[in-house]
Amino acid sequence: MEEALPESLVSGILSRTSPRDACRFSAVSRGFKSVADSDSVWDRFLPSDHRKIISRSVYPVAFSTKKQLYFLLADGFILLDGGKLSFSLDKASGKKCFMLGARELAIECGRFWEQANLRAAPRFDITGKIEARLLSSKTTYVVYLLFNLGPLKYGYKGVSAKASVRFDGKRGDGDGDGDEITNIVSLAIRRFSSDGQFAQQRMDKWMETELGEFFNEQGDTGEVEIRLMGFEGDYRTYDLFVEGIELRPKIDY
């Protein structure tokens, strides 16, 4: 049956499926494998501006096929703009993920090297911005703070902060939204809770807490501003080590 279908037709069909489907077709037979693994198929799964993004990489990005490039970006990340940003792909969808590193954040009441180390954290104020055009269109993004928390110097009633995610997007007609979401977020782990209100431990040893989400429409310009502020009047002292702020496509199960 596979011999009756022109290769260009099979390629066109596969390029309109998903990376997971292409990998499944690759295992069907040798004939399907050559098409399912082809650059013409996997180029469609990569962002249309992937060449421009890769050109900003701190280090050379070595790959021999578009499929290899896809999984290089889905299983890891590359550093951009002198290490201020990191870029990767969501493995299932191919949508773009970015992390604003500590050096790309405006941080008050702290000092930083590759990660920010904030002492007297109740007065901290962290702000990060990213241009909406860099993100995947028609996509809901969830914003996370990546961090580690040192021990409180005295007392313990939980560590919380105020988060805001403001999307100053402009559609093709020039109209702007100015949508803003504010939340009270926890910077502590509740080990026996899965309600999403507490920070989660990651496989890479960092912790993450959700700051908010927004929808990036087709053709949006403008920028997304993320801000996290400690509470006035909370005089406990602790260390907050910030790796960065990550934007990932929302996964609906």
PDB file of C-alpha atoms in Angstrom:
ATOM      1  CA  MET A   1       0.000   0.000   0.000  1.00  0.00           C
ATOM      2  CA  GLU A   2       2.836   2.343   0.870  1.00  0.00           C
ATOM      3  CA  GLU A   3       4.266   1.863  -2.679  1.00  0.00           C
ATOM      4  CA  ALA A   4       0.996   3.128  -4.183  1.00  0.00           C
ATOM      5  CA  LEU A   5       1.295   6.462  -2.435  1.00  0.00           C
ATOM      6  CA  PRO A   6       3.644   9.095  -3.873  1.00  0.00           C
ATOM      7  CA  GLU A   7       6.380  10.106  -1.435  1.00  0.00           C
ATOM      8  CA  SER A   8       5.393  13.771  -1.715  1.00  0.00           C
ATOM      9  CA  LEU A   9       1.835  12.891  -0.679  1.00  0.00           C
ATOM     10  CA  VAL A  10       2.973  10.867   2.343  1.00  0.00           C
ATOM     11  CA  SER A  11       5.370  13.664   3.312  1.00  0.00           C
ATOM     12  CA  GLY A  12       2.594  16.247   3.067  1.00  0.00           C
ATOM     13  CA  ILE A  13       0.271  14.162   5.221  1.00  0.00           C
ATOM     14  CA  LEU A  14       2.889  13.491   7.894  1.00  0.00           C
ATOM     15  CA  SER A  15       3.930  17.127   8.096  1.00  0.00           C
ATOM     16  CA  ARG A  16       0.371  17.960   9.117  1.00  0.00           C
ATOM     17  CA  THR A  17       0.327  15.499  11.986  1.00  0.00           C
ATOM     18  CA  SER A  18       2.617  15.702  15.035  1.00  0.00           C
ATOM     19  CA  PRO A  19       6.200  14.738  15.944  1.00  0.00           C
ATOM     20  CA  ARG A  20       4.835  11.777  17.899  1.00  0.00           C
ATOM     21  CA  ASP A  21       2.814  10.552  14.902  1.00  0.00           C
ATOM     22  CA  ALA A  22       5.821  10.916  12.601  1.00  0.00           C
ATOM     23  CA  CYS A  23       7.906   8.757  14.951  1.00  0.00           C
ATOM     24  CA  ARG A  24       5.158   6.115  14.960  1.00  0.00           C
ATOM     25  CA  PHE A  25       4.986   6.072  11.172  1.00  0.00           C
ATOM     26  CA  SER A  26       8.769   5.771  11.068  1.00  0.00           C
ATOM     27  CA  ALA A  27       8.477   2.385  12.806  1.00  0.00           C
ATOM     28  CA  VAL A  28       5.903   0.996  10.342  1.00  0.00           C
ATOM     29  CA  SER A  29       8.274   0.074   7.518  1.00  0.00           C
ATOM     30  CA  ARG A  30      11.464   1.119   5.776  1.00  0.00           C
ATOM     31  CA  GLY A  31       9.494   2.948   3.141  1.00  0.00           C
ATOM     32  CA  PHE A  32       7.601   5.041   5.652  1.00  0.00           C
ATOM     33  CA  LYS A  33      10.744   5.565   7.729  1.00  0.00           C
ATOM     34  CA  SER A  34      12.618   7.350   4.951  1.00  0.00           C
ATOM     35  CA  VAL A  35       9.731   9.786   4.512  1.00  0.00           C
ATOM     36  CA  ALA A  36       8.847  10.138   8.197  1.00  0.00           C
ATOM     37  CA  ASP A  37      12.470  10.974   9.065  1.00  0.00           C
ATOM     38  CA  SER A  38      12.953  13.375   6.159  1.00  0.00           C
ATOM     39  CA  ASP A  39      13.913  17.031   6.538  1.00  0.00           C
ATOM     40  CA  SER A  40      10.796  18.078   4.631  1.00  0.00           C
ATOM     41  CA  VAL A  41       8.603  16.581   7.380  1.00  0.00           C
ATOM     42  CA  TRP A  42      10.595  17.719  10.424  1.00  0.00           C
ATOM     43  CA  ASP A  43      11.155  21.218   9.063  1.00  0.00           C
ATOM     44  CA  ARG A  44       7.386  21.696   9.427  1.00  0.00           C
ATOM     45  CA  PHE A  45       7.558  20.711  13.106  1.00  0.00           C
ATOM     46  CA  LEU A  46      10.270  23.259  13.849  1.00  0.00           C
ATOM     47  CA  PRO A  47       9.331  26.936  14.409  1.00  0.00           C
ATOM     48  CA  SER A  48       9.393  28.899  11.162  1.00  0.00           C
ATOM     49  CA  ASP A  49      12.038  31.236  12.644  1.00  0.00           C
ATOM     50  CA  HIS A  50      14.275  28.491  14.058  1.00  0.00           C
ATOM     51  CA  ARG A  51      17.216  29.449  11.828  1.00  0.00           C
ATOM     52  CA  LYS A  52      17.144  33.014  13.133  1.00  0.00           C
ATOM     53  CA  ILE A  53      16.916  31.800  16.738  1.00  0.00           C
ATOM     54  CA  ILE A  54      19.807  29.341  16.317  1.00  0.00           C
ATOM     55  CA  SER A  55      21.968  32.114  14.853  1.00  0.00           C
ATOM     56  CA  ARG A  56      21.811  33.802  18.291  1.00  0.00           C
ATOM     57  CA  SER A  57      23.182  30.732  20.088  1.00  0.00           C
ATOM     58  CA  VAL A  58      26.211  31.217  22.347  1.00  0.00           C
ATOM     59  CA  TYR A  59      27.734  27.991  21.032  1.00  0.00           C
ATOM     60  CA  PRO A  60      27.558  26.363  17.583  1.00  0.00           C
ATOM     61  CA  VAL A  61      24.548  24.080  17.208  1.00  0.00           C
ATOM     62  CA  ALA A  62      25.641  20.880  15.421  1.00  0.00           C
ATOM     63  CA  PHE A  63      23.073  18.662  13.695  1.00  0.00           C
ATOM     64  CA  SER A  64      22.863  16.631  10.491  1.00  0.00           C
ATOM     65  CA  THR A  65      19.079  16.357  10.053  1.00  0.00           C
ATOM     66  CA  LYS A  66      16.060  18.429  11.011  1.00  0.00           C
ATOM     67  CA  LYS A  67      14.782  15.547  13.145  1.00  0.00           C
ATOM     68  CA  GLN A  68      18.060  15.537  15.061  1.00  0.00           C
ATOM     69  CA  LEU A  69      17.757  19.298  15.584  1.00  0.00           C
ATOM     70  CA  TYR A  70      14.186  18.921  16.814  1.00  0.00           C
ATOM     71  CA  PHE A  71      15.126  16.442  19.527  1.00  0.00           C
ATOM     72  CA  LEU A  72      18.271  18.383  20.423  1.00  0.00           C
ATOM     73  CA  LEU A  73      15.991  21.317  21.274  1.00  0.00           C
ATOM     74  CA  ALA A  74      13.227  19.186  22.815  1.00  0.00           C
ATOM     75  CA  ASP A  75      15.522  17.137  25.075  1.00  0.00           C
ATOM     76  CA  GLY A  76      17.754  20.074  26.040  1.00  0.00           C
ATOM     77  CA  PHE A  77      18.173  23.787  25.385  1.00  0.00           C
ATOM     78  CA  ILE A  78      20.512  26.315  23.819  1.00  0.00           C
ATOM     79  CA  LEU A  79      21.731  29.586  25.316  1.00  0.00           C
ATOM     80  CA  LEU A  80      21.030  32.787  23.394  1.00  0.00           C
ATOM     81  CA  ASP A  81      22.231  36.387  23.530  1.00  0.00           C
ATOM     82  CA  GLY A  82      25.323  35.816  25.640  1.00  0.00           C
ATOM     83  CA  GLY A  83      23.501  33.450  28.007  1.00  0.00           C
ATOM     84  CA  LYS A  84      20.707  35.847  28.968  1.00  0.00           C
ATOM     85  CA  LEU A  85      18.042  33.612  27.413  1.00  0.00           C
ATOM     86  CA  SER A  86      17.646  29.898  26.924  1.00  0.00           C
ATOM     87  CA  PHE A  87      15.516  28.328  24.190  1.00  0.00           C
ATOM     88  CA  SER A  88      13.972  24.890  23.833  1.00  0.00           C
ATOM     89  CA  LEU A  89      10.952  23.163  22.311  1.00  0.00           C
ATOM     90  CA  ASP A  90       7.984  21.486  23.915  1.00  0.00           C
ATOM     91  CA  LYS A  91       8.565  17.878  22.899  1.00  0.00           C
ATOM     92  CA  ALA A  92       4.967  16.985  22.124  1.00  0.00           C
ATOM     93  CA  SER A  93       3.911  20.103  20.202  1.00  0.00           C
ATOM     94  CA  GLY A  94       7.113  21.749  18.966  1.00  0.00           C
ATOM     95  CA  LYS A  95       6.017  25.067  20.452  1.00  0.00           C
ATOM     96  CA  LYS A  96       8.700  27.454  21.716  1.00  0.00           C
ATOM     97  CA  CYS A  97       9.870  27.639  25.324  1.00  0.00           C
ATOM     98  CA  PHE A  98      12.061  30.405  26.734  1.00  0.00           C
ATOM     99  CA  MET A  99      13.746  31.078  30.035  1.00  0.00           C
ATOM    100  CA  LEU A 100      14.840  34.552  31.086  1.00  0.00           C
ATOM    101  CA  GLY A 101      18.063  33.954  32.994  1.00  0.00           C
ATOM    102  CA  ALA A 102      19.005  35.876  36.138  1.00  0.00           C
ATOM    103  CA  ARG A 103      21.173  38.252  34.101  1.00  0.00           C
ATOM    104  CA  GLU A 104      18.127  39.230  32.012  1.00  0.00           C
ATOM    105  CA  LEU A 105      16.011  40.100  35.065  1.00  0.00           C
ATOM    106  CA  ALA A 106      15.742  43.434  36.839  1.00  0.00           C
ATOM    107  CA  ILE A 107      16.313  42.548  40.493  1.00  0.00           C
ATOM    108  CA  GLU A 108      16.134  44.886  43.459  1.00  0.00           C
ATOM    109  CA  CYS A 109      17.547  43.954  46.875  1.00  0.00           C
ATOM    110  CA  GLY A 110      19.965  41.329  45.728  1.00  0.00           C
ATOM    111  CA  ARG A 111      23.105  40.550  43.797  1.00  0.00           C
ATOM    112  CA  PHE A 112      23.595  37.899  41.151  1.00  0.00           C
ATOM    113  CA  TRP A 113      26.087  35.958  39.117  1.00  0.00           C
ATOM    114  CA  GLU A 114      24.656  33.200  36.934  1.00  0.00           C
ATOM    115  CA  GLN A 115      21.845  32.895  39.495  1.00  0.00           C
ATOM    116  CA  ALA A 116      20.446  35.663  41.661  1.00  0.00           C
ATOM    117  CA  ASN A 117      21.077  35.363  45.398  1.00  0.00           C
ATOM    118  CA  LEU A 118      18.687  37.582  47.364  1.00  0.00           C
ATOM    119  CA  ARG A 119      19.177  38.213  51.065  1.00  0.00           C
ATOM    120  CA  ALA A 120      16.501  39.981  53.173  1.00  0.00           C
ATOM    121  CA  ALA A 121      13.997  38.610  50.671  1.00  0.00           C
ATOM    122  CA  PRO A 122      10.819  40.325  51.995  1.00  0.00           C
ATOM    123  CA  ARG A 123      11.808  43.454  50.062  1.00  0.00           C
ATOM    124  CA  PHE A 124      12.774  41.772  46.801  1.00  0.00           C
ATOM    125  CA  ASP A 125      11.327  42.892  43.475  1.00  0.00           C
ATOM    126  CA  ILE A 126      12.022  40.810  40.354  1.00  0.00           C
ATOM    127  CA  THR A 127      10.922  41.875  36.864  1.00  0.00           C
ATOM    128  CA  GLY A 128      11.392  40.134  33.532  1.00  0.00           C
ATOM    129  CA  LYS A 129      10.206  41.065  30.034  1.00  0.00           C
ATOM    130  CA  ILE A 130      10.026  39.226  26.707  1.00  0.00           C
ATOM    131  CA  GLU A 131       8.706  40.285  23.307  1.00  0.00           C
ATOM    132  CA  ALA A 132       5.468  38.517  22.388  1.00  0.00           C
ATOM    133  CA  ARG A 133       6.613  38.028  18.778  1.00  0.00           C
ATOM    134  CA  LEU A 134       9.282  35.578  19.961  1.00  0.00           C
ATOM    135  CA  LEU A 135       6.650  33.188  21.308  1.00  0.00           C
ATOM    136  CA  SER A 136       4.494  30.645  19.480  1.00  0.00           C
ATOM    137  CA  SER A 137       1.201  32.085  18.244  1.00  0.00           C
ATOM    138  CA  LYS A 138      -2.257  30.870  19.271  1.00  0.00           C
ATOM    139  CA  THR A 139      -0.720  29.435  22.408  1.00  0.00           C
ATOM    140  CA  THR A 140      -1.484  29.704  26.105  1.00  0.00           C
ATOM    141  CA  TYR A 141       1.754  30.135  28.031  1.00  0.00           C
ATOM    142  CA  VAL A 142       2.303  29.373  31.702  1.00  0.00           C
ATOM    143  CA  VAL A 143       5.008  31.371  33.518  1.00  0.00           C
ATOM    144  CA  TYR A 144       7.177  29.794  36.227  1.00  0.00           C
ATOM    145  CA  LEU A 145       9.817  31.052  38.634  1.00  0.00           C
ATOM    146  CA  LEU A 146      12.796  28.673  38.897  1.00  0.00           C
ATOM    147  CA  PHE A 147      14.473  29.000  42.270  1.00  0.00           C
ATOM    148  CA  ASN A 148      15.865  27.455  45.420  1.00  0.00           C
ATOM    149  CA  LEU A 149      15.098  28.638  48.912  1.00  0.00           C
ATOM    150  CA  GLY A 150      17.518  28.757  51.826  1.00  0.00           C
ATOM    151  CA  PRO A 151      16.374  28.133  55.412  1.00  0.00           C
ATOM    152  CA  LEU A 152      14.523  30.824  57.323  1.00  0.00           C
ATOM    153  CA  LYS A 153      16.672  32.406  60.001  1.00  0.00           C
ATOM    154  CA  TYR A 154      13.835  32.226  62.515  1.00  0.00           C
ATOM    155  CA  GLY A 155      10.243  31.056  62.573  1.00  0.00           C
ATOM    156  CA  TYR A 156       8.358  29.385  59.740  1.00  0.00           C
ATOM    157  CA  LYS A 157       4.843  30.087  58.529  1.00  0.00           C
ATOM    158  CA  GLY A 158       5.427  29.580  54.850  1.00  0.00           C
ATOM    159  CA  VAL A 159       7.015  31.924  52.301  1.00  0.00           C
ATOM    160  CA  SER A 160       4.729  33.756  49.871  1.00  0.00           C
ATOM    161  CA  ALA A 161       5.051  36.557  47.323  1.00  0.00           C
ATOM    162  CA  LYS A 162       2.872  38.595  44.985  1.00  0.00           C
ATOM    163  CA  ALA A 163       3.151  37.703  41.286  1.00  0.00           C
ATOM    164  CA  SER A 164       1.796  39.518  38.246  1.00  0.00           C
ATOM    165  CA  VAL A 165       1.855  38.595  34.562  1.00  0.00           C
ATOM    166  CA  ARG A 166       0.979  41.494  32.272  1.00  0.00           C
ATOM    167  CA  PHE A 167       0.521  40.970  28.544  1.00  0.00           C
ATOM    168  CA  ASP A 168       0.663  44.230  26.605  1.00  0.00           C
ATOM    169  CA  GLY A 169      -0.201  42.591  23.305  1.00  0.00           C
ATOM    170  CA  LYS A 170      -1.289  44.369  20.134  1.00  0.00           C
ATOM    171  CA  ARG A 171      -3.206  42.656  17.362  1.00  0.00           C
ATOM    172  CA  GLY A 172      -2.655  43.259  13.697  1.00  0.00           C
ATOM    173  CA  ASP A 173      -5.262  46.038  13.799  1.00  0.00           C
ATOM    174  CA  GLY A 174      -3.166  47.938  16.360  1.00  0.00           C
ATOM    175  CA  ASP A 175      -5.506  47.410  19.305  1.00  0.00           C
ATOM    176  CA  GLY A 176      -3.862  46.506  22.599  1.00  0.00           C
ATOM    177  CA  ASP A 177      -5.021  44.325  25.451  1.00  0.00           C
ATOM    178  CA  GLY A 178      -3.074  45.179  28.572  1.00  0.00           C
ATOM    179  CA  ASP A 179      -4.342  41.996  30.259  1.00  0.00           C
ATOM    180  CA  GLU A 180      -2.886  41.395  33.716  1.00  0.00           C
ATOM    181  CA  ILE A 181      -3.158  38.475  36.120  1.00  0.00           C
ATOM    182  CA  THR A 182      -2.072  38.779  39.751  1.00  0.00           C
ATOM    183  CA  ASN A 183      -1.619  35.904  42.203  1.00  0.00           C
ATOM    184  CA  ILE A 184      -0.289  35.179  45.643  1.00  0.00           C
ATOM    185  CA  VAL A 185       2.208  32.378  45.110  1.00  0.00           C
ATOM    186  CA  SER A 186       4.027  30.087  47.503  1.00  0.00           C
ATOM    187  CA  LEU A 187       7.787  29.662  47.485  1.00  0.00           C
ATOM    188  CA  ALA A 188       7.591  26.612  49.755  1.00  0.00           C
ATOM    189  CA  ILE A 189       6.853  22.968  49.028  1.00  0.00           C
ATOM    190  CA  ARG A 190       3.921  21.137  50.581  1.00  0.00           C
ATOM    191  CA  ARG A 191       5.064  17.596  49.999  1.00  0.00           C
ATOM    192  CA  PHE A 192       1.667  15.958  50.256  1.00  0.00           C
ATOM    193  CA  SER A 193      -0.325  18.434  48.184  1.00  0.00           C
ATOM    194  CA  SER A 194      -1.024  18.293  44.448  1.00  0.00           C
ATOM    195  CA  ASP A 195      -3.371  21.287  44.235  1.00  0.00           C
ATOM    196  CA  GLY A 196      -0.832  23.388  42.300  1.00  0.00           C
ATOM    197  CA  GLN A 197      -0.719  26.152  44.916  1.00  0.00           C
ATOM    198  CA  PHE A 198       2.716  25.196  46.176  1.00  0.00           C
ATOM    199  CA  ALA A 199       6.151  25.042  44.595  1.00  0.00           C
ATOM    200  CA  GLN A 200       7.208  21.784  42.952  1.00  0.00           C
ATOM    201  CA  GLN A 201      10.598  20.085  43.004  1.00  0.00           C
ATOM    202  CA  ARG A 202      12.082  19.562  39.508  1.00  0.00           C
ATOM    203  CA  MET A 203      14.297  16.773  38.251  1.00  0.00           C
ATOM    204  CA  ASP A 204      17.174  19.243  37.822  1.00  0.00           C
ATOM    205  CA  LYS A 205      17.086  20.038  41.589  1.00  0.00           C
ATOM    206  CA  TRP A 206      15.561  23.481  41.117  1.00  0.00           C
ATOM    207  CA  MET A 207      12.097  24.327  42.422  1.00  0.00           C
ATOM    208  CA  GLU A 208       9.389  25.981  40.349  1.00  0.00           C
ATOM    209  CA  THR A 209       6.218  27.849  41.216  1.00  0.00           C
ATOM    210  CA  GLU A 210       3.565  29.013  38.775  1.00  0.00           C
ATOM    211  CA  LEU A 211       3.249  32.795  38.486  1.00  0.00           C
ATOM    212  CA  GLY A 212       0.376  33.041  35.982  1.00  0.00           C
ATOM    213  CA  GLU A 213      -0.581  32.464  32.360  1.00  0.00           C
ATOM    214  CA  PHE A 214      -1.585  34.369  29.216  1.00  0.00           C
ATOM    215  CA  PHE A 215      -2.712  33.708  25.654  1.00  0.00           C
ATOM    216  CA  ASN A 216      -0.510  34.772  22.746  1.00  0.00           C
ATOM    217  CA  GLU A 217      -2.706  35.367  19.696  1.00  0.00           C
ATOM    218  CA  GLN A 218      -1.638  35.253  16.052  1.00  0.00           C
ATOM    219  CA  GLY A 219       0.384  38.301  15.027  1.00  0.00           C
ATOM    220  CA  ASP A 220       0.757  39.761  18.499  1.00  0.00           C
ATOM    221  CA  THR A 221       3.367  42.431  19.114  1.00  0.00           C
ATOM    222  CA  GLY A 222       4.205  44.162  22.352  1.00  0.00           C
ATOM    223  CA  GLU A 223       5.669  42.404  25.359  1.00  0.00           C
ATOM    224  CA  VAL A 224       4.975  40.228  28.359  1.00  0.00           C
ATOM    225  CA  GLU A 225       6.049  41.611  31.736  1.00  0.00           C
ATOM    226  CA  ILE A 226       6.449  39.275  34.707  1.00  0.00           C
ATOM    227  CA  ARG A 227       6.921  40.617  38.214  1.00  0.00           C
ATOM    228  CA  LEU A 228       7.404  39.003  41.626  1.00  0.00           C
ATOM    229  CA  MET A 229       7.453  41.018  44.841  1.00  0.00           C
ATOM    230  CA  GLY A 230       8.035  40.123  48.477  1.00  0.00           C
ATOM    231  CA  PHE A 231       5.554  41.344  51.053  1.00  0.00           C
ATOM    232  CA  GLU A 232       6.155  44.470  53.086  1.00  0.00           C
ATOM    233  CA  GLY A 233       6.004  43.744  56.807  1.00  0.00           C
ATOM    234  CA  ASP A 234       7.421  40.211  56.515  1.00  0.00           C
ATOM    235  CA  TYR A 235      10.717  40.646  58.338  1.00  0.00           C
ATOM    236  CA  ARG A 236      11.960  37.087  58.250  1.00  0.00           C
ATOM    237  CA  THR A 237      15.320  36.696  56.546  1.00  0.00           C
ATOM    238  CA  TYR A 238      16.120  33.905  54.118  1.00  0.00           C
ATOM    239  CA  ASP A 239      18.097  33.289  50.925  1.00  0.00           C
ATOM    240  CA  LEU A 240      16.287  33.119  47.591  1.00  0.00           C
ATOM    241  CA  PHE A 241      18.384  31.737  44.733  1.00  0.00           C
ATOM    242  CA  VAL A 242      16.794  32.564  41.372  1.00  0.00           C
ATOM    243  CA  GLU A 243      17.712  30.616  38.240  1.00  0.00           C
ATOM    244  CA  GLY A 244      15.287  32.471  36.003  1.00  0.00           C
ATOM    245  CA  ILE A 245      11.722  32.864  34.742  1.00  0.00           C
ATOM    246  CA  GLU A 246      10.483  30.211  32.325  1.00  0.00           C
ATOM    247  CA  LEU A 247       7.625  30.435  29.800  1.00  0.00           C
ATOM    248  CA  ARG A 248       6.213  27.104  28.641  1.00  0.00           C
ATOM    249  CA  PRO A 249       3.149  26.193  26.540  1.00  0.00           C
ATOM    250  CA  LYS A 250       0.232  25.021  28.651  1.00  0.00           C
ATOM    251  CA  ILE A 251      -0.353  21.279  28.431  1.00  0.00           C
ATOM    252  CA  ASP A 252      -3.986  20.130  28.541  1.00  0.00           C
ATOM    253  CA  TYR A 253      -4.360  16.550  29.668  1.00  0.00           C
TER     254      TYR A 253
END
